[in-house]
């Protein structure tokens, strides 16, 4: 009795094992044409356009008129310039900051502040501590040579810089005092002949 059952189950196992074999090779065959059809289409089209618009941007920003310039900043937390070159012949230099982004100044506000390089960290830190109600500028901060107000989406602000405040032998920078922006928003102010 036991032997008989064991035999039957052994046969059943063998049968089921055998019955799978013919099915296996059939399954892999018909998928090939579908795979080759879908592989080609979506790769080629997009990535050339942004490079072209960046080049146009760079050309526009290098054409500074004497004694004034425009600096743009957007939701990407960057100025469109890494340096501002001020001719020593300018008694006064006008900088206009434009916010090109869509975010409000409470979330992505920008200003443009000028100070000596060694004062930048302190001005930004004290500005952050002064808070949004003070546009992130410490009142009466004598390290600040000039600053715009804080602006948000589609706004602009202009500041006139008294160039007699620059002295030879110092390095100057422009930067944003909105908390967290200093690392991304910082450039050099150069006095040129
Ligand atoms: Cu900013």
Short mmCIF file of C-alpha atoms and ligand atoms in Angstrom, two decimals:
data_model
loop_
_atom_site.label_atom_id
_atom_site.label_comp_id
_atom_site.label_asym_id
_atom_site.label_seq_id
_atom_site.Cartn_x
_atom_site.Cartn_y
_atom_site.Cartn_z
CA UNK A 1 0.00 0.00 0.00
CA UNK A 2 2.66 2.50 1.01
CA UNK A 3 4.87 1.46 -1.86
CA UNK A 4 2.00 1.79 -4.30
CA UNK A 5 1.27 5.39 -3.17
CA UNK A 6 4.93 6.28 -3.35
CA UNK A 7 5.10 5.00 -6.88
CA UNK A 8 2.05 6.98 -7.91
CA UNK A 9 3.38 10.19 -6.47
CA UNK A 10 6.73 9.54 -8.11
CA UNK A 11 5.03 9.10 -11.44
CA UNK A 12 2.96 12.21 -10.88
CA UNK A 13 6.11 14.21 -10.16
CA UNK A 14 7.79 12.89 -13.24
CA UNK A 15 4.77 13.67 -15.37
CA UNK A 16 4.44 17.20 -14.11
CA UNK A 17 8.16 17.78 -14.56
CA UNK A 18 7.99 16.50 -18.11
CA UNK A 19 4.88 18.43 -18.98
CA UNK A 20 6.61 21.76 -18.35
CA UNK A 21 9.41 21.16 -20.78
CA UNK A 22 7.62 21.60 -24.08
CA UNK A 23 5.97 24.81 -22.88
CA UNK A 24 9.20 26.64 -22.00
CA UNK A 25 10.83 27.28 -25.39
CA UNK A 26 7.55 28.47 -26.88
CA UNK A 27 7.22 31.30 -24.33
CA UNK A 28 10.40 33.21 -25.18
CA UNK A 29 9.96 33.45 -28.93
CA UNK A 30 7.18 35.97 -29.77
CA UNK A 31 8.42 38.93 -27.71
CA UNK A 32 11.25 39.99 -30.01
CA UNK A 33 9.51 42.17 -32.60
CA UNK A 34 7.80 44.30 -29.94
CA UNK A 35 11.09 45.05 -28.15
CA UNK A 36 12.92 46.26 -31.26
CA UNK A 37 10.00 48.51 -32.29
CA UNK A 38 9.91 50.49 -29.01
CA UNK A 39 13.67 50.97 -28.61
CA UNK A 40 14.34 53.74 -31.14
CA UNK A 41 11.92 56.66 -30.76
CA UNK A 42 12.38 58.99 -27.70
CA UNK A 43 16.13 59.71 -27.46
CA UNK A 44 17.16 62.36 -29.98
CA UNK A 45 15.14 65.60 -29.68
CA UNK A 46 15.61 67.95 -26.66
CA UNK A 47 18.96 69.06 -25.22
CA UNK A 48 20.34 71.81 -27.54
CA UNK A 49 17.99 74.74 -26.76
CA UNK A 50 19.06 75.84 -23.21
CA UNK A 51 22.71 76.26 -24.25
CA UNK A 52 21.72 78.76 -26.93
CA UNK A 53 19.69 80.97 -24.56
CA UNK A 54 22.52 80.96 -22.00
CA UNK A 55 24.93 82.24 -24.64
CA UNK A 56 22.55 85.09 -25.47
CA UNK A 57 22.32 85.92 -21.77
CA UNK A 58 26.08 86.10 -21.40
CA UNK A 59 26.43 88.38 -24.42
CA UNK A 60 23.81 90.78 -23.06
CA UNK A 61 25.34 90.96 -19.58
CA UNK A 62 28.87 91.69 -20.80
CA UNK A 63 27.72 94.81 -22.63
CA UNK A 64 27.79 97.05 -19.56
CA UNK A 65 27.24 100.71 -20.16
CA UNK A 66 29.59 103.05 -18.34
CA UNK A 67 28.73 103.75 -14.71
CA UNK A 68 25.72 101.46 -14.58
CA UNK A 69 24.74 97.85 -14.86
CA UNK A 70 21.78 95.51 -14.50
CA UNK A 71 22.03 92.30 -12.51
CA UNK A 72 19.33 89.66 -12.77
CA UNK A 73 18.45 86.97 -10.25
CA UNK A 74 15.74 84.32 -10.36
CA UNK A 75 14.19 81.36 -8.61
CA UNK A 76 17.41 79.41 -9.22
CA UNK A 77 19.13 81.44 -6.46
CA UNK A 78 21.80 82.86 -8.77
CA UNK A 79 22.84 86.22 -10.10
CA UNK A 80 23.45 86.29 -13.83
CA UNK A 81 26.86 87.87 -13.20
CA UNK A 82 29.90 86.76 -11.27
CA UNK A 83 31.55 90.18 -11.35
CA UNK A 84 30.70 93.86 -11.54
CA UNK A 85 33.42 96.00 -13.10
CA UNK A 86 33.28 99.63 -12.03
CA UNK A 87 35.39 102.17 -13.87
CA UNK A 88 37.42 104.39 -11.55
CA UNK A 89 36.21 107.33 -13.63
CA UNK A 90 32.65 106.83 -12.29
CA UNK A 91 31.87 109.05 -9.30
CA UNK A 92 28.62 107.22 -8.88
CA UNK A 93 27.75 103.76 -10.18
CA UNK A 94 24.15 102.62 -10.57
CA UNK A 95 23.18 98.99 -10.10
CA UNK A 96 19.70 97.74 -10.91
CA UNK A 97 18.71 94.34 -9.55
CA UNK A 98 15.87 92.57 -11.35
CA UNK A 99 14.02 89.51 -10.03
CA UNK A 100 13.23 87.33 -13.04
CA UNK A 101 11.56 84.51 -11.10
CA UNK A 102 8.00 83.76 -10.05
CA UNK A 103 8.53 83.24 -6.33
CA UNK A 104 7.62 85.92 -3.75
CA UNK A 105 10.24 87.68 -1.69
CA UNK A 106 9.18 85.78 1.42
CA UNK A 107 10.35 82.52 -0.20
CA UNK A 108 13.00 83.58 -2.74
CA UNK A 109 13.79 87.20 -1.98
CA UNK A 110 17.00 88.75 -3.25
CA UNK A 111 18.97 91.87 -2.56
CA UNK A 112 22.38 93.05 -3.68
CA UNK A 113 24.76 94.24 -1.01
CA UNK A 114 28.34 95.45 -1.46
CA UNK A 115 31.00 95.12 1.21
CA UNK A 116 34.66 94.30 1.64
CA UNK A 117 35.38 90.59 1.18
CA UNK A 118 36.36 90.13 4.81
CA UNK A 119 33.09 91.72 5.94
CA UNK A 120 30.78 89.60 3.77
CA UNK A 121 30.18 86.77 6.22
CA UNK A 122 29.48 89.13 9.12
CA UNK A 123 27.14 91.34 7.12
CA UNK A 124 25.17 88.31 5.89
CA UNK A 125 25.01 86.75 9.36
CA UNK A 126 23.83 89.95 11.03
CA UNK A 127 21.42 90.52 8.16
CA UNK A 128 19.84 87.12 8.65
CA UNK A 129 19.52 87.86 12.37
CA UNK A 130 17.83 91.20 11.61
CA UNK A 131 15.03 89.22 9.98
CA UNK A 132 12.56 89.61 7.14
CA UNK A 133 10.99 92.70 8.74
CA UNK A 134 14.31 94.47 8.15
CA UNK A 135 14.86 92.99 4.69
CA UNK A 136 17.77 90.99 6.16
CA UNK A 137 19.91 94.10 6.59
CA UNK A 138 21.20 95.11 10.02
CA UNK A 139 20.22 98.74 10.60
CA UNK A 140 23.16 101.11 10.49
CA UNK A 141 25.65 98.45 9.41
CA UNK A 142 28.71 100.53 8.54
CA UNK A 143 30.41 97.63 6.78
CA UNK A 144 27.82 97.94 4.00
CA UNK A 145 28.97 100.20 1.16
CA UNK A 146 25.67 100.01 -0.70
CA UNK A 147 22.60 97.81 -0.84
CA UNK A 148 19.33 97.46 -2.68
CA UNK A 149 16.09 96.67 -0.94
CA UNK A 150 14.87 93.07 -0.87
CA UNK A 151 12.73 92.15 -3.90
CA UNK A 152 10.59 89.26 -5.09
CA UNK A 153 9.06 88.07 -8.34
CA UNK A 154 9.03 90.66 -11.16
CA UNK A 155 10.29 93.48 -8.95
CA UNK A 156 13.40 95.54 -9.41
CA UNK A 157 15.48 97.78 -7.19
CA UNK A 158 18.18 100.31 -7.93
CA UNK A 159 21.06 101.47 -5.79
CA UNK A 160 23.57 104.23 -6.47
CA UNK A 161 27.05 103.38 -5.27
CA UNK A 162 29.32 106.21 -4.11
CA UNK A 163 32.62 105.03 -5.58
CA UNK A 164 34.65 107.21 -3.18
CA UNK A 165 33.84 104.56 -0.57
CA UNK A 166 36.11 102.10 -2.35
CA UNK A 167 39.76 102.24 -1.46
CA UNK A 168 42.73 100.73 -3.23
CA UNK A 169 44.11 97.50 -1.82
CA UNK A 170 40.76 96.14 -0.64
CA UNK A 171 38.71 93.44 -2.30
CA UNK A 172 34.98 94.00 -2.61
CA UNK A 173 32.10 91.66 -3.28
CA UNK A 174 28.41 91.82 -4.00
CA UNK A 175 26.08 89.29 -2.42
CA UNK A 176 22.55 88.45 -1.24
CA UNK A 177 21.66 88.55 2.47
CA UNK A 178 18.47 86.43 2.20
CA UNK A 179 19.22 83.56 4.63
CA UNK A 180 20.94 80.66 2.89
CA UNK A 181 21.64 82.51 -0.35
CA UNK A 182 25.21 83.66 0.27
CA UNK A 183 26.85 80.44 -0.90
CA UNK A 184 25.14 80.70 -4.29
CA UNK A 185 24.81 84.48 -4.67
CA UNK A 186 28.18 86.13 -4.42
CA UNK A 187 30.48 87.82 -6.92
CA UNK A 188 33.38 90.22 -7.08
CA UNK A 189 33.25 94.00 -7.45
CA UNK A 190 36.30 95.18 -9.37
CA UNK A 191 37.54 98.73 -9.80
CA UNK A 192 39.00 99.06 -13.24
CA UNK A 193 40.83 101.81 -15.12
CU1 LIG B 1 18.89 85.88 -2.79
#
